Amino acid sequence: MWGQILSRTFPRYVRFSDEDRERIEKLLQIFLAEKRFEGAGGLAVDDVVRLTIAAQACWMTLHRDGDIFPDLSSVIVYPGEYVTRQRVRDEIGVVTEGFQPRLGETAARGAVVLAWDAALRGASDAHGGRSVVLHEFAHLLDAEVGGFDGAPRLPGPSVAEEWANLMSEEFALLQRQVERGEPTVLDPYAATRPAEFFAVASEALFLTPSGLARARPRLAAALARYYGWEIDALQASAWPGDEASEG
């Protein structure tokens, strides 16, 4: 039954090797046993919702050691875009309150909130290059060691230093490209802050690996090492047409 659902809603599942398919099914069992799914805004959570979201999250951890998102306890799912209250403090300390529409958000510990229509679109769209699930769960990985700063848990100080130097260079390059109005392989939103750079680049690694590897080979290689994937293996499970590249 799981295979029937995933082949329909998460079609990359059928492109995995037999070994990876067996591995992700084991991870799904753990994820669904440990994490609580809650419907919001009138959404009734069923196996389709749970499996489609969990499969995308487990895809990220398929080749990583350790527990599966240990700080996550619940996944809250709305039918579609939802609205949250936001407080913003400007440069001189003035605080303004308002409402902001969202497709997803991540608490540093405990919960991920998602819009179901966007989660489904990210799982099934062959050429969209966006996944709210991958994006928000990348934020969750980022926050494992203390905050949303684009510096996830890494094996040791030397690796962390190498990561920080590379990501700083790549982030600065993207900011310059966005300021000049140049086309980029990454969504311009990635240039807003390092945490978004990591999340958007993670989406690109999984959804458009060929395009990312061609346009940003050092970035692609670093992300692939972090997630434990070979670029060739990601390309094998990607869809024809993931040819996004920088101009």
PDB file of C-alpha atoms in Angstrom:
ATOM      1  CA  MET A   1       0.000   0.000   0.000  1.00  0.00           C
ATOM      2  CA  TRP A   2       2.827   2.407   0.863  1.00  0.00           C
ATOM      3  CA  GLY A   3       4.421   1.786  -2.506  1.00  0.00           C
ATOM      4  CA  GLN A   4       1.161   2.513  -4.313  1.00  0.00           C
ATOM      5  CA  ILE A   5       0.736   5.827  -2.509  1.00  0.00           C
ATOM      6  CA  LEU A   6       4.341   6.934  -2.957  1.00  0.00           C
ATOM      7  CA  SER A   7       4.531   5.965  -6.616  1.00  0.00           C
ATOM      8  CA  ARG A   8       1.616   8.340  -7.156  1.00  0.00           C
ATOM      9  CA  THR A   9       2.463  11.269  -4.863  1.00  0.00           C
ATOM     10  CA  PHE A  10       6.272  10.961  -4.654  1.00  0.00           C
ATOM     11  CA  PRO A  11       7.203   9.458  -8.035  1.00  0.00           C
ATOM     12  CA  ARG A  12      10.947   9.729  -7.436  1.00  0.00           C
ATOM     13  CA  TYR A  13      10.423   6.756  -5.134  1.00  0.00           C
ATOM     14  CA  VAL A  14      10.155   4.442  -8.143  1.00  0.00           C
ATOM     15  CA  ARG A  15      13.482   5.740  -9.482  1.00  0.00           C
ATOM     16  CA  PHE A  16      15.409   4.784  -6.342  1.00  0.00           C
ATOM     17  CA  SER A  17      17.636   1.734  -6.361  1.00  0.00           C
ATOM     18  CA  ASP A  18      16.201  -1.350  -4.662  1.00  0.00           C
ATOM     19  CA  GLU A  19      18.590  -0.776  -1.765  1.00  0.00           C
ATOM     20  CA  ASP A  20      17.521   2.843  -1.297  1.00  0.00           C
ATOM     21  CA  ARG A  21      13.853   1.927  -1.570  1.00  0.00           C
ATOM     22  CA  GLU A  22      14.280  -0.666   1.177  1.00  0.00           C
ATOM     23  CA  ARG A  23      16.205   1.834   3.311  1.00  0.00           C
ATOM     24  CA  ILE A  24      13.650   4.625   2.951  1.00  0.00           C
ATOM     25  CA  GLU A  25      10.820   2.279   3.878  1.00  0.00           C
ATOM     26  CA  LYS A  26      12.619   1.440   7.144  1.00  0.00           C
ATOM     27  CA  LEU A  27      13.155   5.136   7.827  1.00  0.00           C
ATOM     28  CA  LEU A  28       9.484   5.812   7.131  1.00  0.00           C
ATOM     29  CA  GLN A  29       8.477   3.249   9.736  1.00  0.00           C
ATOM     30  CA  ILE A  30      10.631   5.001  12.338  1.00  0.00           C
ATOM     31  CA  PHE A  31       9.524   8.515  11.309  1.00  0.00           C
ATOM     32  CA  LEU A  32       5.820   7.678  11.391  1.00  0.00           C
ATOM     33  CA  ALA A  33       6.169   5.917  14.741  1.00  0.00           C
ATOM     34  CA  GLU A  34       8.084   8.770  16.382  1.00  0.00           C
ATOM     35  CA  LYS A  35       6.529  11.924  14.904  1.00  0.00           C
ATOM     36  CA  ARG A  36       2.976  13.083  15.474  1.00  0.00           C
ATOM     37  CA  PHE A  37       0.982  14.510  12.542  1.00  0.00           C
ATOM     38  CA  GLU A  38      -1.707  17.077  13.326  1.00  0.00           C
ATOM     39  CA  GLY A  39      -4.248  18.521  10.927  1.00  0.00           C
ATOM     40  CA  ALA A  40      -5.024  22.246  11.131  1.00  0.00           C
ATOM     41  CA  GLY A  41      -7.478  24.501   9.336  1.00  0.00           C
ATOM     42  CA  GLY A  42      -9.892  21.631   8.817  1.00  0.00           C
ATOM     43  CA  LEU A  43      -7.427  19.225   7.183  1.00  0.00           C
ATOM     44  CA  ALA A  44      -7.962  15.535   7.941  1.00  0.00           C
ATOM     45  CA  VAL A  45      -4.549  13.862   8.032  1.00  0.00           C
ATOM     46  CA  ASP A  46      -4.499  10.451   6.361  1.00  0.00           C
ATOM     47  CA  ASP A  47      -1.838   8.014   5.118  1.00  0.00           C
ATOM     48  CA  VAL A  48      -1.396   9.978   1.897  1.00  0.00           C
ATOM     49  CA  VAL A  49      -0.524  13.150   3.801  1.00  0.00           C
ATOM     50  CA  ARG A  50       1.742  11.379   6.283  1.00  0.00           C
ATOM     51  CA  LEU A  51       3.612   9.296   3.708  1.00  0.00           C
ATOM     52  CA  THR A  52       4.074  12.062   1.162  1.00  0.00           C
ATOM     53  CA  ILE A  53       5.584  14.422   3.721  1.00  0.00           C
ATOM     54  CA  ALA A  54       7.588  11.788   5.599  1.00  0.00           C
ATOM     55  CA  ALA A  55       9.075  10.372   2.380  1.00  0.00           C
ATOM     56  CA  GLN A  56      10.507  13.737   1.392  1.00  0.00           C
ATOM     57  CA  ALA A  57      11.968  14.251   4.874  1.00  0.00           C
ATOM     58  CA  CYS A  58      13.445  10.742   4.964  1.00  0.00           C
ATOM     59  CA  TRP A  59      14.924  11.248   1.492  1.00  0.00           C
ATOM     60  CA  MET A  60      17.181  13.871   3.044  1.00  0.00           C
ATOM     61  CA  THR A  61      18.377  11.474   5.760  1.00  0.00           C
ATOM     62  CA  LEU A  62      18.616   8.362   3.601  1.00  0.00           C
ATOM     63  CA  HIS A  63      22.422   8.283   3.694  1.00  0.00           C
ATOM     64  CA  ARG A  64      23.060  10.134   6.940  1.00  0.00           C
ATOM     65  CA  ASP A  65      23.963   8.459  10.223  1.00  0.00           C
ATOM     66  CA  GLY A  66      22.199   9.143  13.484  1.00  0.00           C
ATOM     67  CA  ASP A  67      18.626   9.627  14.610  1.00  0.00           C
ATOM     68  CA  ILE A  68      15.981  10.961  12.252  1.00  0.00           C
ATOM     69  CA  PHE A  69      15.266  14.590  13.154  1.00  0.00           C
ATOM     70  CA  PRO A  70      15.601  13.930  16.899  1.00  0.00           C
ATOM     71  CA  ASP A  71      14.290  17.357  17.921  1.00  0.00           C
ATOM     72  CA  LEU A  72      11.069  17.010  15.921  1.00  0.00           C
ATOM     73  CA  SER A  73       7.944  15.900  17.762  1.00  0.00           C
ATOM     74  CA  SER A  74       5.081  17.046  15.539  1.00  0.00           C
ATOM     75  CA  VAL A  75       4.248  17.990  11.965  1.00  0.00           C
ATOM     76  CA  ILE A  76       1.308  20.386  11.674  1.00  0.00           C
ATOM     77  CA  VAL A  77      -0.377  20.425   8.279  1.00  0.00           C
ATOM     78  CA  TYR A  78      -2.782  23.019   6.875  1.00  0.00           C
ATOM     79  CA  PRO A  79      -4.781  22.450   3.678  1.00  0.00           C
ATOM     80  CA  GLY A  80      -3.006  25.342   1.951  1.00  0.00           C
ATOM     81  CA  GLU A  81      -1.439  28.715   2.606  1.00  0.00           C
ATOM     82  CA  TYR A  82      -2.043  29.901   6.149  1.00  0.00           C
ATOM     83  CA  VAL A  83      -1.515  33.200   7.949  1.00  0.00           C
ATOM     84  CA  THR A  84       0.608  33.884  11.020  1.00  0.00           C
ATOM     85  CA  ARG A  85       1.039  36.948  13.212  1.00  0.00           C
ATOM     86  CA  GLN A  86       4.492  38.483  12.878  1.00  0.00           C
ATOM     87  CA  ARG A  87       6.433  40.999  14.972  1.00  0.00           C
ATOM     88  CA  VAL A  88       9.220  42.895  13.181  1.00  0.00           C
ATOM     89  CA  ARG A  89      11.771  45.194  14.830  1.00  0.00           C
ATOM     90  CA  ASP A  90      13.424  47.717  12.509  1.00  0.00           C
ATOM     91  CA  GLU A  91      16.935  49.191  12.708  1.00  0.00           C
ATOM     92  CA  ILE A  92      15.967  51.828  15.289  1.00  0.00           C
ATOM     93  CA  GLY A  93      14.027  49.427  17.488  1.00  0.00           C
ATOM     94  CA  VAL A  94      10.462  50.175  16.388  1.00  0.00           C
ATOM     95  CA  VAL A  95       8.301  47.037  16.544  1.00  0.00           C
ATOM     96  CA  THR A  96       5.433  46.561  14.119  1.00  0.00           C
ATOM     97  CA  GLU A  97       2.922  43.733  14.080  1.00  0.00           C
ATOM     98  CA  GLY A  98       1.120  42.267  11.113  1.00  0.00           C
ATOM     99  CA  PHE A  99       0.019  39.096   9.404  1.00  0.00           C
ATOM    100  CA  GLN A 100       2.031  37.103   6.898  1.00  0.00           C
ATOM    101  CA  PRO A 101       0.897  34.300   4.571  1.00  0.00           C
ATOM    102  CA  ARG A 102       3.065  31.181   4.757  1.00  0.00           C
ATOM    103  CA  LEU A 103       3.534  27.784   3.134  1.00  0.00           C
ATOM    104  CA  GLY A 104       5.747  26.442   5.912  1.00  0.00           C
ATOM    105  CA  GLU A 105       7.808  27.280   8.970  1.00  0.00           C
ATOM    106  CA  THR A 106      10.105  25.540  11.414  1.00  0.00           C
ATOM    107  CA  ALA A 107      10.484  25.960  15.146  1.00  0.00           C
ATOM    108  CA  ALA A 108      14.016  25.482  16.433  1.00  0.00           C
ATOM    109  CA  ARG A 109      12.753  22.496  18.386  1.00  0.00           C
ATOM    110  CA  GLY A 110       9.546  20.565  18.312  1.00  0.00           C
ATOM    111  CA  ALA A 111       7.427  21.333  15.272  1.00  0.00           C
ATOM    112  CA  VAL A 112       7.322  21.875  11.531  1.00  0.00           C
ATOM    113  CA  VAL A 113       4.276  23.534   9.970  1.00  0.00           C
ATOM    114  CA  LEU A 114       3.421  22.866   6.317  1.00  0.00           C
ATOM    115  CA  ALA A 115       0.784  23.682   3.711  1.00  0.00           C
ATOM    116  CA  TRP A 116      -0.407  20.373   2.269  1.00  0.00           C
ATOM    117  CA  ASP A 117      -0.977  21.615  -1.289  1.00  0.00           C
ATOM    118  CA  ALA A 118       2.586  22.948  -1.418  1.00  0.00           C
ATOM    119  CA  ALA A 119       3.997  19.768   0.146  1.00  0.00           C
ATOM    120  CA  LEU A 120       2.220  17.645  -2.454  1.00  0.00           C
ATOM    121  CA  ARG A 121       3.311  19.921  -5.285  1.00  0.00           C
ATOM    122  CA  GLY A 122       6.941  19.692  -4.197  1.00  0.00           C
ATOM    123  CA  ALA A 123       6.765  15.905  -4.031  1.00  0.00           C
ATOM    124  CA  SER A 124       5.139  15.334  -7.398  1.00  0.00           C
ATOM    125  CA  ASP A 125       6.246  18.225  -9.605  1.00  0.00           C
ATOM    126  CA  ALA A 126       8.978  16.956 -11.906  1.00  0.00           C
ATOM    127  CA  HIS A 127      10.363  20.339 -12.903  1.00  0.00           C
ATOM    128  CA  GLY A 128       9.377  22.852 -10.226  1.00  0.00           C
ATOM    129  CA  GLY A 129      12.678  22.833  -8.375  1.00  0.00           C
ATOM    130  CA  ARG A 130      10.936  23.745  -5.096  1.00  0.00           C
ATOM    131  CA  SER A 131       9.861  21.666  -2.108  1.00  0.00           C
ATOM    132  CA  VAL A 132       8.517  23.249   1.058  1.00  0.00           C
ATOM    133  CA  VAL A 133       9.163  19.961   2.878  1.00  0.00           C
ATOM    134  CA  LEU A 134      12.845  19.813   1.900  1.00  0.00           C
ATOM    135  CA  HIS A 135      13.169  23.514   2.711  1.00  0.00           C
ATOM    136  CA  GLU A 136      11.678  23.347   6.196  1.00  0.00           C
ATOM    137  CA  PHE A 137      13.397  20.106   7.146  1.00  0.00           C
ATOM    138  CA  ALA A 138      16.708  21.606   6.030  1.00  0.00           C
ATOM    139  CA  HIS A 139      16.020  24.386   8.540  1.00  0.00           C
ATOM    140  CA  LEU A 140      15.427  21.698  11.154  1.00  0.00           C
ATOM    141  CA  LEU A 141      18.835  20.153  10.403  1.00  0.00           C
ATOM    142  CA  ASP A 142      20.407  23.614  10.511  1.00  0.00           C
ATOM    143  CA  ALA A 143      19.002  24.230  13.992  1.00  0.00           C
ATOM    144  CA  GLU A 144      20.358  21.022  15.531  1.00  0.00           C
ATOM    145  CA  VAL A 145      23.404  22.838  16.908  1.00  0.00           C
ATOM    146  CA  GLY A 146      21.868  25.999  18.215  1.00  0.00           C
ATOM    147  CA  GLY A 147      20.116  28.181  15.684  1.00  0.00           C
ATOM    148  CA  PHE A 148      19.199  29.041  12.123  1.00  0.00           C
ATOM    149  CA  ASP A 149      22.542  30.160  10.730  1.00  0.00           C
ATOM    150  CA  GLY A 150      23.347  27.864   7.802  1.00  0.00           C
ATOM    151  CA  ALA A 151      25.825  25.850   9.877  1.00  0.00           C
ATOM    152  CA  PRO A 152      24.386  22.374  10.569  1.00  0.00           C
ATOM    153  CA  ARG A 153      26.037  19.687  12.689  1.00  0.00           C
ATOM    154  CA  LEU A 154      29.367  18.714  11.090  1.00  0.00           C
ATOM    155  CA  PRO A 155      31.940  16.015  11.975  1.00  0.00           C
ATOM    156  CA  GLY A 156      34.589  18.258  13.530  1.00  0.00           C
ATOM    157  CA  PRO A 157      36.169  21.728  13.796  1.00  0.00           C
ATOM    158  CA  SER A 158      38.234  21.467  10.599  1.00  0.00           C
ATOM    159  CA  VAL A 159      35.215  20.378   8.552  1.00  0.00           C
ATOM    160  CA  ALA A 160      33.110  23.126  10.148  1.00  0.00           C
ATOM    161  CA  GLU A 161      35.741  25.737   9.281  1.00  0.00           C
ATOM    162  CA  GLU A 162      35.972  24.535   5.692  1.00  0.00           C
ATOM    163  CA  TRP A 163      32.169  24.573   5.462  1.00  0.00           C
ATOM    164  CA  ALA A 164      31.934  28.112   6.863  1.00  0.00           C
ATOM    165  CA  ASN A 165      34.527  29.460   4.437  1.00  0.00           C
ATOM    166  CA  LEU A 166      32.934  27.843   1.403  1.00  0.00           C
ATOM    167  CA  MET A 167      29.379  28.813   2.321  1.00  0.00           C
ATOM    168  CA  SER A 168      30.435  32.402   2.999  1.00  0.00           C
ATOM    169  CA  GLU A 169      32.036  32.629  -0.439  1.00  0.00           C
ATOM    170  CA  GLU A 170      29.047  31.042  -2.194  1.00  0.00           C
ATOM    171  CA  PHE A 171      26.556  33.179  -0.279  1.00  0.00           C
ATOM    172  CA  ALA A 172      28.457  36.373  -1.125  1.00  0.00           C
ATOM    173  CA  LEU A 173      28.620  35.352  -4.791  1.00  0.00           C
ATOM    174  CA  LEU A 174      24.856  34.816  -4.863  1.00  0.00           C
ATOM    175  CA  GLN A 175      24.220  38.175  -3.226  1.00  0.00           C
ATOM    176  CA  ARG A 176      26.338  39.910  -5.878  1.00  0.00           C
ATOM    177  CA  GLN A 177      24.487  38.110  -8.657  1.00  0.00           C
ATOM    178  CA  VAL A 178      21.101  39.024  -7.224  1.00  0.00           C
ATOM    179  CA  GLU A 179      22.137  42.668  -6.766  1.00  0.00           C
ATOM    180  CA  ARG A 180      23.215  42.793 -10.421  1.00  0.00           C
ATOM    181  CA  GLY A 181      20.020  41.126 -11.587  1.00  0.00           C
ATOM    182  CA  GLU A 182      21.839  38.123 -13.038  1.00  0.00           C
ATOM    183  CA  PRO A 183      20.122  34.734 -13.459  1.00  0.00           C
ATOM    184  CA  THR A 184      21.081  32.222 -10.775  1.00  0.00           C
ATOM    185  CA  VAL A 185      20.610  28.501 -10.267  1.00  0.00           C
ATOM    186  CA  LEU A 186      19.321  29.252  -6.759  1.00  0.00           C
ATOM    187  CA  ASP A 187      16.131  31.137  -6.015  1.00  0.00           C
ATOM    188  CA  PRO A 188      17.030  34.754  -5.116  1.00  0.00           C
ATOM    189  CA  TYR A 189      15.378  34.223  -1.719  1.00  0.00           C
ATOM    190  CA  ALA A 190      18.540  32.284  -0.821  1.00  0.00           C
ATOM    191  CA  ALA A 191      20.437  35.576  -0.792  1.00  0.00           C
ATOM    192  CA  THR A 192      18.445  36.987   2.138  1.00  0.00           C
ATOM    193  CA  ARG A 193      20.415  35.242   4.914  1.00  0.00           C
ATOM    194  CA  PRO A 194      22.662  32.199   5.441  1.00  0.00           C
ATOM    195  CA  ALA A 195      19.871  30.018   6.854  1.00  0.00           C
ATOM    196  CA  GLU A 196      17.794  30.502   3.709  1.00  0.00           C
ATOM    197  CA  PHE A 197      20.864  29.925   1.562  1.00  0.00           C
ATOM    198  CA  PHE A 198      21.361  26.510   3.160  1.00  0.00           C
ATOM    199  CA  ALA A 199      17.684  25.574   2.854  1.00  0.00           C
ATOM    200  CA  VAL A 200      17.291  26.689  -0.770  1.00  0.00           C
ATOM    201  CA  ALA A 201      20.603  25.095  -1.782  1.00  0.00           C
ATOM    202  CA  SER A 202      19.468  21.852  -0.148  1.00  0.00           C
ATOM    203  CA  GLU A 203      16.294  21.937  -2.255  1.00  0.00           C
ATOM    204  CA  ALA A 204      18.399  22.443  -5.357  1.00  0.00           C
ATOM    205  CA  LEU A 205      20.716  19.563  -4.498  1.00  0.00           C
ATOM    206  CA  PHE A 206      17.853  17.079  -4.356  1.00  0.00           C
ATOM    207  CA  LEU A 207      15.559  18.499  -7.024  1.00  0.00           C
ATOM    208  CA  THR A 208      17.976  19.833  -9.660  1.00  0.00           C
ATOM    209  CA  PRO A 209      21.313  18.131  -8.907  1.00  0.00           C
ATOM    210  CA  SER A 210      22.635  18.385 -12.457  1.00  0.00           C
ATOM    211  CA  GLY A 211      21.965  22.098 -12.659  1.00  0.00           C
ATOM    212  CA  LEU A 212      23.484  22.799  -9.253  1.00  0.00           C
ATOM    213  CA  ALA A 213      26.571  20.662  -9.928  1.00  0.00           C
ATOM    214  CA  ARG A 214      27.140  22.383 -13.255  1.00  0.00           C
ATOM    215  CA  ALA A 215      26.640  25.947 -12.006  1.00  0.00           C
ATOM    216  CA  ARG A 216      28.026  25.641  -8.459  1.00  0.00           C
ATOM    217  CA  PRO A 217      30.241  22.501  -8.349  1.00  0.00           C
ATOM    218  CA  ARG A 218      31.917  23.285  -5.020  1.00  0.00           C
ATOM    219  CA  LEU A 219      28.605  24.032  -3.333  1.00  0.00           C
ATOM    220  CA  ALA A 220      26.996  20.902  -4.785  1.00  0.00           C
ATOM    221  CA  ALA A 221      29.913  18.733  -3.679  1.00  0.00           C
ATOM    222  CA  ALA A 222      29.849  20.107  -0.108  1.00  0.00           C
ATOM    223  CA  LEU A 223      26.102  19.610   0.245  1.00  0.00           C
ATOM    224  CA  ALA A 224      26.287  16.115  -1.235  1.00  0.00           C
ATOM    225  CA  ARG A 225      28.976  15.156   1.307  1.00  0.00           C
ATOM    226  CA  TYR A 226      26.866  16.544   4.125  1.00  0.00           C
ATOM    227  CA  TYR A 227      23.784  14.579   3.074  1.00  0.00           C
ATOM    228  CA  GLY A 228      25.824  11.460   2.263  1.00  0.00           C
ATOM    229  CA  TRP A 229      24.813  11.297  -1.389  1.00  0.00           C
ATOM    230  CA  GLU A 230      26.815  10.952  -4.568  1.00  0.00           C
ATOM    231  CA  ILE A 231      25.804  13.495  -7.200  1.00  0.00           C
ATOM    232  CA  ASP A 232      25.492  10.701  -9.776  1.00  0.00           C
ATOM    233  CA  ALA A 233      23.033   8.851  -7.539  1.00  0.00           C
ATOM    234  CA  LEU A 234      20.925  11.973  -7.087  1.00  0.00           C
ATOM    235  CA  GLN A 235      20.955  12.534 -10.831  1.00  0.00           C
ATOM    236  CA  ALA A 236      19.763   8.963 -11.369  1.00  0.00           C
ATOM    237  CA  SER A 237      16.695   9.607  -9.210  1.00  0.00           C
ATOM    238  CA  ALA A 238      16.101  13.069 -10.674  1.00  0.00           C
ATOM    239  CA  TRP A 239      13.802  13.808 -13.549  1.00  0.00           C
ATOM    240  CA  PRO A 240      14.889  14.541 -17.101  1.00  0.00           C
ATOM    241  CA  GLY A 241      14.790  18.288 -17.421  1.00  0.00           C
ATOM    242  CA  ASP A 242      16.541  19.241 -14.177  1.00  0.00           C
ATOM    243  CA  GLU A 243      18.785  21.356 -16.379  1.00  0.00           C
ATOM    244  CA  ALA A 244      18.580  24.641 -14.501  1.00  0.00           C
ATOM    245  CA  SER A 245      21.833  26.556 -14.799  1.00  0.00           C
ATOM    246  CA  GLU A 246      23.167  30.034 -14.350  1.00  0.00           C
ATOM    247  CA  GLY A 247      23.448  32.258 -17.331  1.00  0.00           C
TER     248      GLY A 247
END
